[in-house]
Coordinates of C-alpha atoms in Angstrom, one line a residue:
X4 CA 0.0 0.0 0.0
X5 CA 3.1 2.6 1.2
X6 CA 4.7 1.8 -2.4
X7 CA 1.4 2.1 -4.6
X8 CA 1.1 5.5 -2.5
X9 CA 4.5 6.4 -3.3
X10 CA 4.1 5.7 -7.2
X11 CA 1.0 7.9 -7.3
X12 CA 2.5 10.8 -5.7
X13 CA 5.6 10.6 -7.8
X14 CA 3.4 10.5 -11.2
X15 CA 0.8 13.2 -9.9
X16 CA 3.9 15.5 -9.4
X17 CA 4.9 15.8 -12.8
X18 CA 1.2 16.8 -14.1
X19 CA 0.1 18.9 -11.8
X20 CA 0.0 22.6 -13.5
X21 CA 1.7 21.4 -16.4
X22 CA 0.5 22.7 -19.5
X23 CA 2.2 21.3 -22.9
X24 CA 0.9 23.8 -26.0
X25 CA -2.5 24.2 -25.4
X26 CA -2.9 20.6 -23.7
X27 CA -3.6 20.6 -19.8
X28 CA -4.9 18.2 -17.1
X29 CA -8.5 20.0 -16.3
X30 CA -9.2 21.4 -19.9
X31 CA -12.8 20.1 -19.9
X32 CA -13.2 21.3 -16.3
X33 CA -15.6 24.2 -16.9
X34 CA -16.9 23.6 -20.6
X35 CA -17.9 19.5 -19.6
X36 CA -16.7 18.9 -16.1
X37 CA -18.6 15.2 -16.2
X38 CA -16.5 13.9 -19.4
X39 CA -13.8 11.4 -17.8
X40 CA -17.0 9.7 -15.5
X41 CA -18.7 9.2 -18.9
X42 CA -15.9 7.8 -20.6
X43 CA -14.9 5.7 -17.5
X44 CA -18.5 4.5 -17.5
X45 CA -18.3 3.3 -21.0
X46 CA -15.5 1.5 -20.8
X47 CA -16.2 -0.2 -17.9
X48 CA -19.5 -1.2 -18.8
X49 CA -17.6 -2.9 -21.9
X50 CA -15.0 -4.7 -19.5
X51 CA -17.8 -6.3 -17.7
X52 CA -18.5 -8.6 -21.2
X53 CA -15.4 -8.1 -22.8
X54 CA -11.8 -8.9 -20.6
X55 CA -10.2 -8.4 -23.1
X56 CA -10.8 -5.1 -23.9
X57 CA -7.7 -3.3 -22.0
X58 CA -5.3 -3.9 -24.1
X59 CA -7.3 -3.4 -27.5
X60 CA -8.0 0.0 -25.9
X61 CA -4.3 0.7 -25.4
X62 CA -3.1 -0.5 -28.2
X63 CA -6.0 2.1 -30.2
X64 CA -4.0 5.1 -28.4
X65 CA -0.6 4.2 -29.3
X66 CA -1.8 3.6 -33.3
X67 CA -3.8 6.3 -33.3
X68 CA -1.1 8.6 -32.1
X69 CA 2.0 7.3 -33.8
X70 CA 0.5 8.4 -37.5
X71 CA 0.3 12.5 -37.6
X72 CA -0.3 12.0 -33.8
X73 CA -2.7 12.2 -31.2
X74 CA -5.5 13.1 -33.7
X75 CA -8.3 10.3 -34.0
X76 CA -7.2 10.1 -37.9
X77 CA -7.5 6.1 -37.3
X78 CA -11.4 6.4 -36.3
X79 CA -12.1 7.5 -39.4
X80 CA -14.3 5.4 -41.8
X81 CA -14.3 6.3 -45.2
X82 CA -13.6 4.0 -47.8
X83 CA -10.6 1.5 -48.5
X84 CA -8.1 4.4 -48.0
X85 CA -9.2 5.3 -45.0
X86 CA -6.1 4.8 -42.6
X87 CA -7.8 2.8 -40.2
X88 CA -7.1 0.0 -42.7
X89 CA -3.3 -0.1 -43.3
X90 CA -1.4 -3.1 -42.8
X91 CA 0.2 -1.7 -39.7
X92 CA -3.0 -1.4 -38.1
X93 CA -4.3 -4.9 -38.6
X94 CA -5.8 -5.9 -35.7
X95 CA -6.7 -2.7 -34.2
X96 CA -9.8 -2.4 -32.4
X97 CA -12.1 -0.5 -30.0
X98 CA -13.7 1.5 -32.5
X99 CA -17.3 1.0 -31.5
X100 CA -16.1 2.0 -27.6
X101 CA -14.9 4.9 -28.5
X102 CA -17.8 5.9 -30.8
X103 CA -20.2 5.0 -28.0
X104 CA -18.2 7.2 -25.4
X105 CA -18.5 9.6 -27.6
X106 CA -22.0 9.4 -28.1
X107 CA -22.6 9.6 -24.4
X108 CA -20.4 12.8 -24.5
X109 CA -22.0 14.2 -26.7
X110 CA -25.9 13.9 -25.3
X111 CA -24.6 16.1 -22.8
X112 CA -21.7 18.3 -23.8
X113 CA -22.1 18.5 -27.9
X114 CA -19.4 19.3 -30.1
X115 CA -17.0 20.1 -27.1
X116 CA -15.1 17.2 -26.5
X117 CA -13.1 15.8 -29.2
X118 CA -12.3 12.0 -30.5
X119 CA -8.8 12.3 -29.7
X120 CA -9.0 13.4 -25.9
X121 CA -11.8 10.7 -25.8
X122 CA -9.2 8.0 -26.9
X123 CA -6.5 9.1 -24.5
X124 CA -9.2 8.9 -21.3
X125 CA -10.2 5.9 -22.6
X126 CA -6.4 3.9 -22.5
X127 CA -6.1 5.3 -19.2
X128 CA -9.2 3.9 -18.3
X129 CA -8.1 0.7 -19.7
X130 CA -4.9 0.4 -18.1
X131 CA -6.7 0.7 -14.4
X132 CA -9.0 -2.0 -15.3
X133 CA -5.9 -4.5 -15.2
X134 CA -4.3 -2.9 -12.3
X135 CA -2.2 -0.6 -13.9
X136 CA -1.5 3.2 -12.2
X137 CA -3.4 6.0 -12.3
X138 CA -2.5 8.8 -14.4
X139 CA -4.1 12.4 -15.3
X140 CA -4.9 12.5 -18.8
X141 CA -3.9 16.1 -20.5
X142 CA -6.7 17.0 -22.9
X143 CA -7.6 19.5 -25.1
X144 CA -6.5 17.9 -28.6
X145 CA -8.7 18.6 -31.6
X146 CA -9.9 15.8 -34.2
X147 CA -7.9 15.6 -37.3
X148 CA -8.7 15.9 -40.9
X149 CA -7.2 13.9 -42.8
X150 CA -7.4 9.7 -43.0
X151 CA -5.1 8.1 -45.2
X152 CA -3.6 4.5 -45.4
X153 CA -0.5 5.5 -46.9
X154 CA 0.4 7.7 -44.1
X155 CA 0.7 4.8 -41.6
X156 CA 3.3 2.9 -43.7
X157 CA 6.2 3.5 -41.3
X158 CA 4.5 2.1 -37.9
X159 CA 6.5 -0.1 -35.4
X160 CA 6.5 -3.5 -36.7
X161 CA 7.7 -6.8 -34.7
X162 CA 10.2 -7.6 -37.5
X163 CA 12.2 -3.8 -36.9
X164 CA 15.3 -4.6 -35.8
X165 CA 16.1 -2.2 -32.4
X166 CA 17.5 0.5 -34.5
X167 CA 14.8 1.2 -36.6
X168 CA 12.7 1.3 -33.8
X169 CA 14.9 3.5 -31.6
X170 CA 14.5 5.9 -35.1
X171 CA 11.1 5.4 -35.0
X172 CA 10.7 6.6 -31.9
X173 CA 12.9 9.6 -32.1
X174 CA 11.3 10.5 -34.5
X175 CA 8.4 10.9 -32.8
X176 CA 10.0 12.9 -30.3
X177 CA 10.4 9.7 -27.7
X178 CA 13.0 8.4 -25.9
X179 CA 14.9 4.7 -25.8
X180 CA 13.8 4.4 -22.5
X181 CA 10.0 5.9 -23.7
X182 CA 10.7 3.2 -26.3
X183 CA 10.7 0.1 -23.3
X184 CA 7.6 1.4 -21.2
X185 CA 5.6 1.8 -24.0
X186 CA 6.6 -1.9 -25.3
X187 CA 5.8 -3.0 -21.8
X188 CA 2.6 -2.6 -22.9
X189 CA 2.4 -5.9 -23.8
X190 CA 2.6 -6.8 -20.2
X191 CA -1.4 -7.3 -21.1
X192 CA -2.9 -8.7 -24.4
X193 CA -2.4 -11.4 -26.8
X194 CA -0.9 -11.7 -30.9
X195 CA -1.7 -14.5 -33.4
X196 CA 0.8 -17.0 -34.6
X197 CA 1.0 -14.9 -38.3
X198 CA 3.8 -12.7 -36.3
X199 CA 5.5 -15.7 -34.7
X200 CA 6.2 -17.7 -38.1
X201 CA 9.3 -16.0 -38.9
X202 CA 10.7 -16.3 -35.4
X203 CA 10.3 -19.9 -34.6
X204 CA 11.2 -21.0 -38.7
X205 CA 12.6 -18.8 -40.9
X206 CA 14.7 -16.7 -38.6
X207 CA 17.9 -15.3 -40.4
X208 CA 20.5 -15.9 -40.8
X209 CA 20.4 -20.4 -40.4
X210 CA 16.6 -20.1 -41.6
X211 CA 15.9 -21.9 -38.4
X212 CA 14.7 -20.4 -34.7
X213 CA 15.8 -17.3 -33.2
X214 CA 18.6 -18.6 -31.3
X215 CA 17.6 -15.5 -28.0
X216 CA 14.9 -17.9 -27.5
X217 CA 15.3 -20.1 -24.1
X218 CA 15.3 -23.3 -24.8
X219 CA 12.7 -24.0 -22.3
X220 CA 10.5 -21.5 -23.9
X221 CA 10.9 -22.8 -27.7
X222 CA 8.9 -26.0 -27.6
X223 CA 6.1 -24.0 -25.7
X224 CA 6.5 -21.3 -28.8
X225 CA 6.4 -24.6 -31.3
X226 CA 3.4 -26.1 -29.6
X227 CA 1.1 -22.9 -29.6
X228 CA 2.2 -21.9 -33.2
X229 CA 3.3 -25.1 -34.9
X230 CA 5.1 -24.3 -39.1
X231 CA 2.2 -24.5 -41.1
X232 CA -0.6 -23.7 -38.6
X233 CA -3.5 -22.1 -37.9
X234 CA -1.9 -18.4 -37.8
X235 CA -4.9 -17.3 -36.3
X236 CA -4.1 -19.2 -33.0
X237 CA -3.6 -16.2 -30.4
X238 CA -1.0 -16.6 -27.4
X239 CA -0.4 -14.1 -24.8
X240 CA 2.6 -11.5 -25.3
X241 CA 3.8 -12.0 -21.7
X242 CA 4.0 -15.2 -20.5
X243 CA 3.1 -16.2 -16.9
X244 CA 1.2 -13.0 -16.4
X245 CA -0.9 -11.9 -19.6
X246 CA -3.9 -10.2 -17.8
X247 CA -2.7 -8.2 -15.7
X248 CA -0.3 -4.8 -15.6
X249 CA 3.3 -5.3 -14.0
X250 CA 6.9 -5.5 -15.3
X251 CA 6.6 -9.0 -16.0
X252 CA 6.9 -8.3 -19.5
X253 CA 10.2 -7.2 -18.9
X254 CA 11.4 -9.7 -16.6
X255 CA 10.6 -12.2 -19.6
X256 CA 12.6 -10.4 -21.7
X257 CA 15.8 -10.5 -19.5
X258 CA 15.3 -14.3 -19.3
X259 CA 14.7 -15.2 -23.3
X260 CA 11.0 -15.6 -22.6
X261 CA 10.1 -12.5 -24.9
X262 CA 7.3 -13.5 -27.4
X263 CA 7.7 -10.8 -30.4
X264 CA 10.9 -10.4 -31.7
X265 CA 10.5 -6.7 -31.6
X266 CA 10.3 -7.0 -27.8
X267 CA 13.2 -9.2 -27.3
X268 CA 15.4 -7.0 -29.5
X269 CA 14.9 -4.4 -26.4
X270 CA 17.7 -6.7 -24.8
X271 CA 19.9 -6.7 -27.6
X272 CA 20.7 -2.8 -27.5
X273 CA 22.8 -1.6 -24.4
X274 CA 21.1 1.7 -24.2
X275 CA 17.8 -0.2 -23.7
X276 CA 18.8 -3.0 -22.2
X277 CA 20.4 -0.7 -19.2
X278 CA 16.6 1.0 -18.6
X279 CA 15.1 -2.9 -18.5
X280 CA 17.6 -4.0 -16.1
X281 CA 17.4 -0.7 -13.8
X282 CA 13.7 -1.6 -12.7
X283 CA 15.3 -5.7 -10.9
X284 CA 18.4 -4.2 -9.5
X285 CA 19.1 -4.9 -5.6
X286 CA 18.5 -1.4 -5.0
X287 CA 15.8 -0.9 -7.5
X288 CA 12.6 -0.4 -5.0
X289 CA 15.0 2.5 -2.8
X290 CA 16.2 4.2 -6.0
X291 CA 15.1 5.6 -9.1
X292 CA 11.3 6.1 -10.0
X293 CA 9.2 2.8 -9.6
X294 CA 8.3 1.0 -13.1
X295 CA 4.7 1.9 -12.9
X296 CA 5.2 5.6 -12.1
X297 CA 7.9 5.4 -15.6
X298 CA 5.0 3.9 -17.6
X299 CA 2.5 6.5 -17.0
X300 CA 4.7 9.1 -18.0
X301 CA 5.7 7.7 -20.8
X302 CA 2.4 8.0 -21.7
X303 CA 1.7 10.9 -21.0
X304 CA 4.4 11.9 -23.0
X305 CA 3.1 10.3 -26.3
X306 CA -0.3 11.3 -25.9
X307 CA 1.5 14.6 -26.7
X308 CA 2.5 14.0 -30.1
X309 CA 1.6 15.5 -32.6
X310 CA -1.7 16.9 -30.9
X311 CA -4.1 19.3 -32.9
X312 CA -4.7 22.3 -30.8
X313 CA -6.5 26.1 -30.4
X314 CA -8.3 26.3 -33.8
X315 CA -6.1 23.8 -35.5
X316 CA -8.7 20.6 -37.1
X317 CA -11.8 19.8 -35.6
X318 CA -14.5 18.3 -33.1
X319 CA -16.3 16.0 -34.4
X320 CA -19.4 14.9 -33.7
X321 CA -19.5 11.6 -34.9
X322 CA -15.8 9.7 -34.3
X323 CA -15.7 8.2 -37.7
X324 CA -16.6 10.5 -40.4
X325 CA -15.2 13.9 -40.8

């Protein structure tokens, strides 16, 4: 209880009365005091049918945000080039959530709150409902205009080797160590045997298995997602500990039991691989900011990129159509 104290006050210290361009934690305050309770509601009403709707929540923000930014471009329904359709985005989810939130919203606040801020609230949201920590959402983002499936042609893939996601990252203005928390995300959620087929038997450069796989792990791997399988079968991303938020994930990937490739290259980089060791050093709980406090400000920090703000785009009123 002293620690999960400790954690809050150290993540509530770096919001409070920080403003980032026009984004700030209390922006609906006055105009639409009741929107995080709406949202909350929402999503929570979801979770009671749907467990597994956490991490498809989560995974909406970080899409959404990583093409032009924080700017509900992925909501968007308009046809076959509409971005939410990109190979990079296979998979993604949560749509009708969102547009039911913002329904809600909207019944009582119309044409104030935007998509955007109502998919950030909505990850937070998420990431509580699986024991993650609290965080204040900064809102104030507008909706976006534009939708395109050509513009999310350069998202993180599980196949990038740590380089090119270190550059991917920068170039979204985020850190290495941004880079870990935010894979730690798959501390909750499951992928489908398509991502693992290259991994387990066609890795390069012997065409065989990646050899960073423990060996005690790799018939487990085999079993699950056997060469020539149903690559539709869908295993969890962090073994031992898939439904719920901690630093399992990167406890796996210290010890070879990393599922995607792209997260077990986080141990293959020292710059990374210092910031996963730092959170199971001896001294780890006395110094340095706890893992969970580390997470929530890393996101924080990417629901700020790229944000629409002031008269720049939109609200709109429904999430998927301009």
């Amino acid at each position: 209880m002293g620690m999960m104290i400790f954690v809050m006050i150290l993540i509530l210290s770096n919001q409070i009365e920080i403003s980032h361009g026009q984004l700030k934690v209390g922006f609906y305050d006055k105009k639409c005091p009741n929107v995080e309770s709406i949202v909350s509601g929402v999503v929570n009403k979801v979770a009671a049918s749907n467990k597994n709707i956490a991490p498809v929540l989560l995974r909406l923000h970080f899409h959404d945000c990583f093409v032009q930014g924080c700017d509900a471009s992925i909501l968007i329904e308009n046809g076959p080039n509409a971005e939410r359709h990109a190979f990079g985005h296979q998979g993604v989810g949560g749509f009708e959530v969102i547009e039911k939130a913002k329904a809600e919203v909207e019944a009582v606040c119309p044409q104030l709150v935007s998509c955007a801020d109502i998919v950030a609230i909505a990850a937070r949201d998420a990431i509580l409902l699986v024991n993650g920590p609290f965080y204040n959402v900064e809102t104030g983002r507008r909706d976006g205009l534009v939708s395109n499936v050509s513009l999310a042609d350069n998202m993180p893939d599980v196949d990038d080797s740590i380089q090119q996601l270190k550059d991917k990252f920068f170039q979204k203005g985020l850190s290495h160590k941004d880079l870990v928390l935010l894979t730690a995300a798959h501390t909750i959620g499951t992928t489908a045997c398509f991502f693992m087929t290259k991994r387990l038997y066609n890795f390069s450069p012997n065409r065989g298995s990646d050899p960073s796989i423990n060996p005690k792990f790799l018939p487990e791997l085999k079993s699950t997602c056997p060469q020539n399988g149903d690559v539709n079968v869908r295993l969890s991303m962090d073994r031992g500990s898939g439904e719920t938020f901690d630093s399992q994930i990167l406890q796996n990937i210290r010890s070879g039991f990393a599922v995607l490739q792209s997260d077990a290259n986080l141990y293959n980089d020292e710059t990374t691989r210092r910031v996963v060791d730092s959170y199971f050093g001896f001294l780890s709980p006395f110094f340095g900011t706890p893992f969970e406090a580390d997470f929530a400000n890393a996101m924080v920090k990417m629901g700020r990129i790229g944000v629409l703000t002031g008269s720049q785009g939109t609200i709109r009123r429904v999430c998927s159509a301009f």
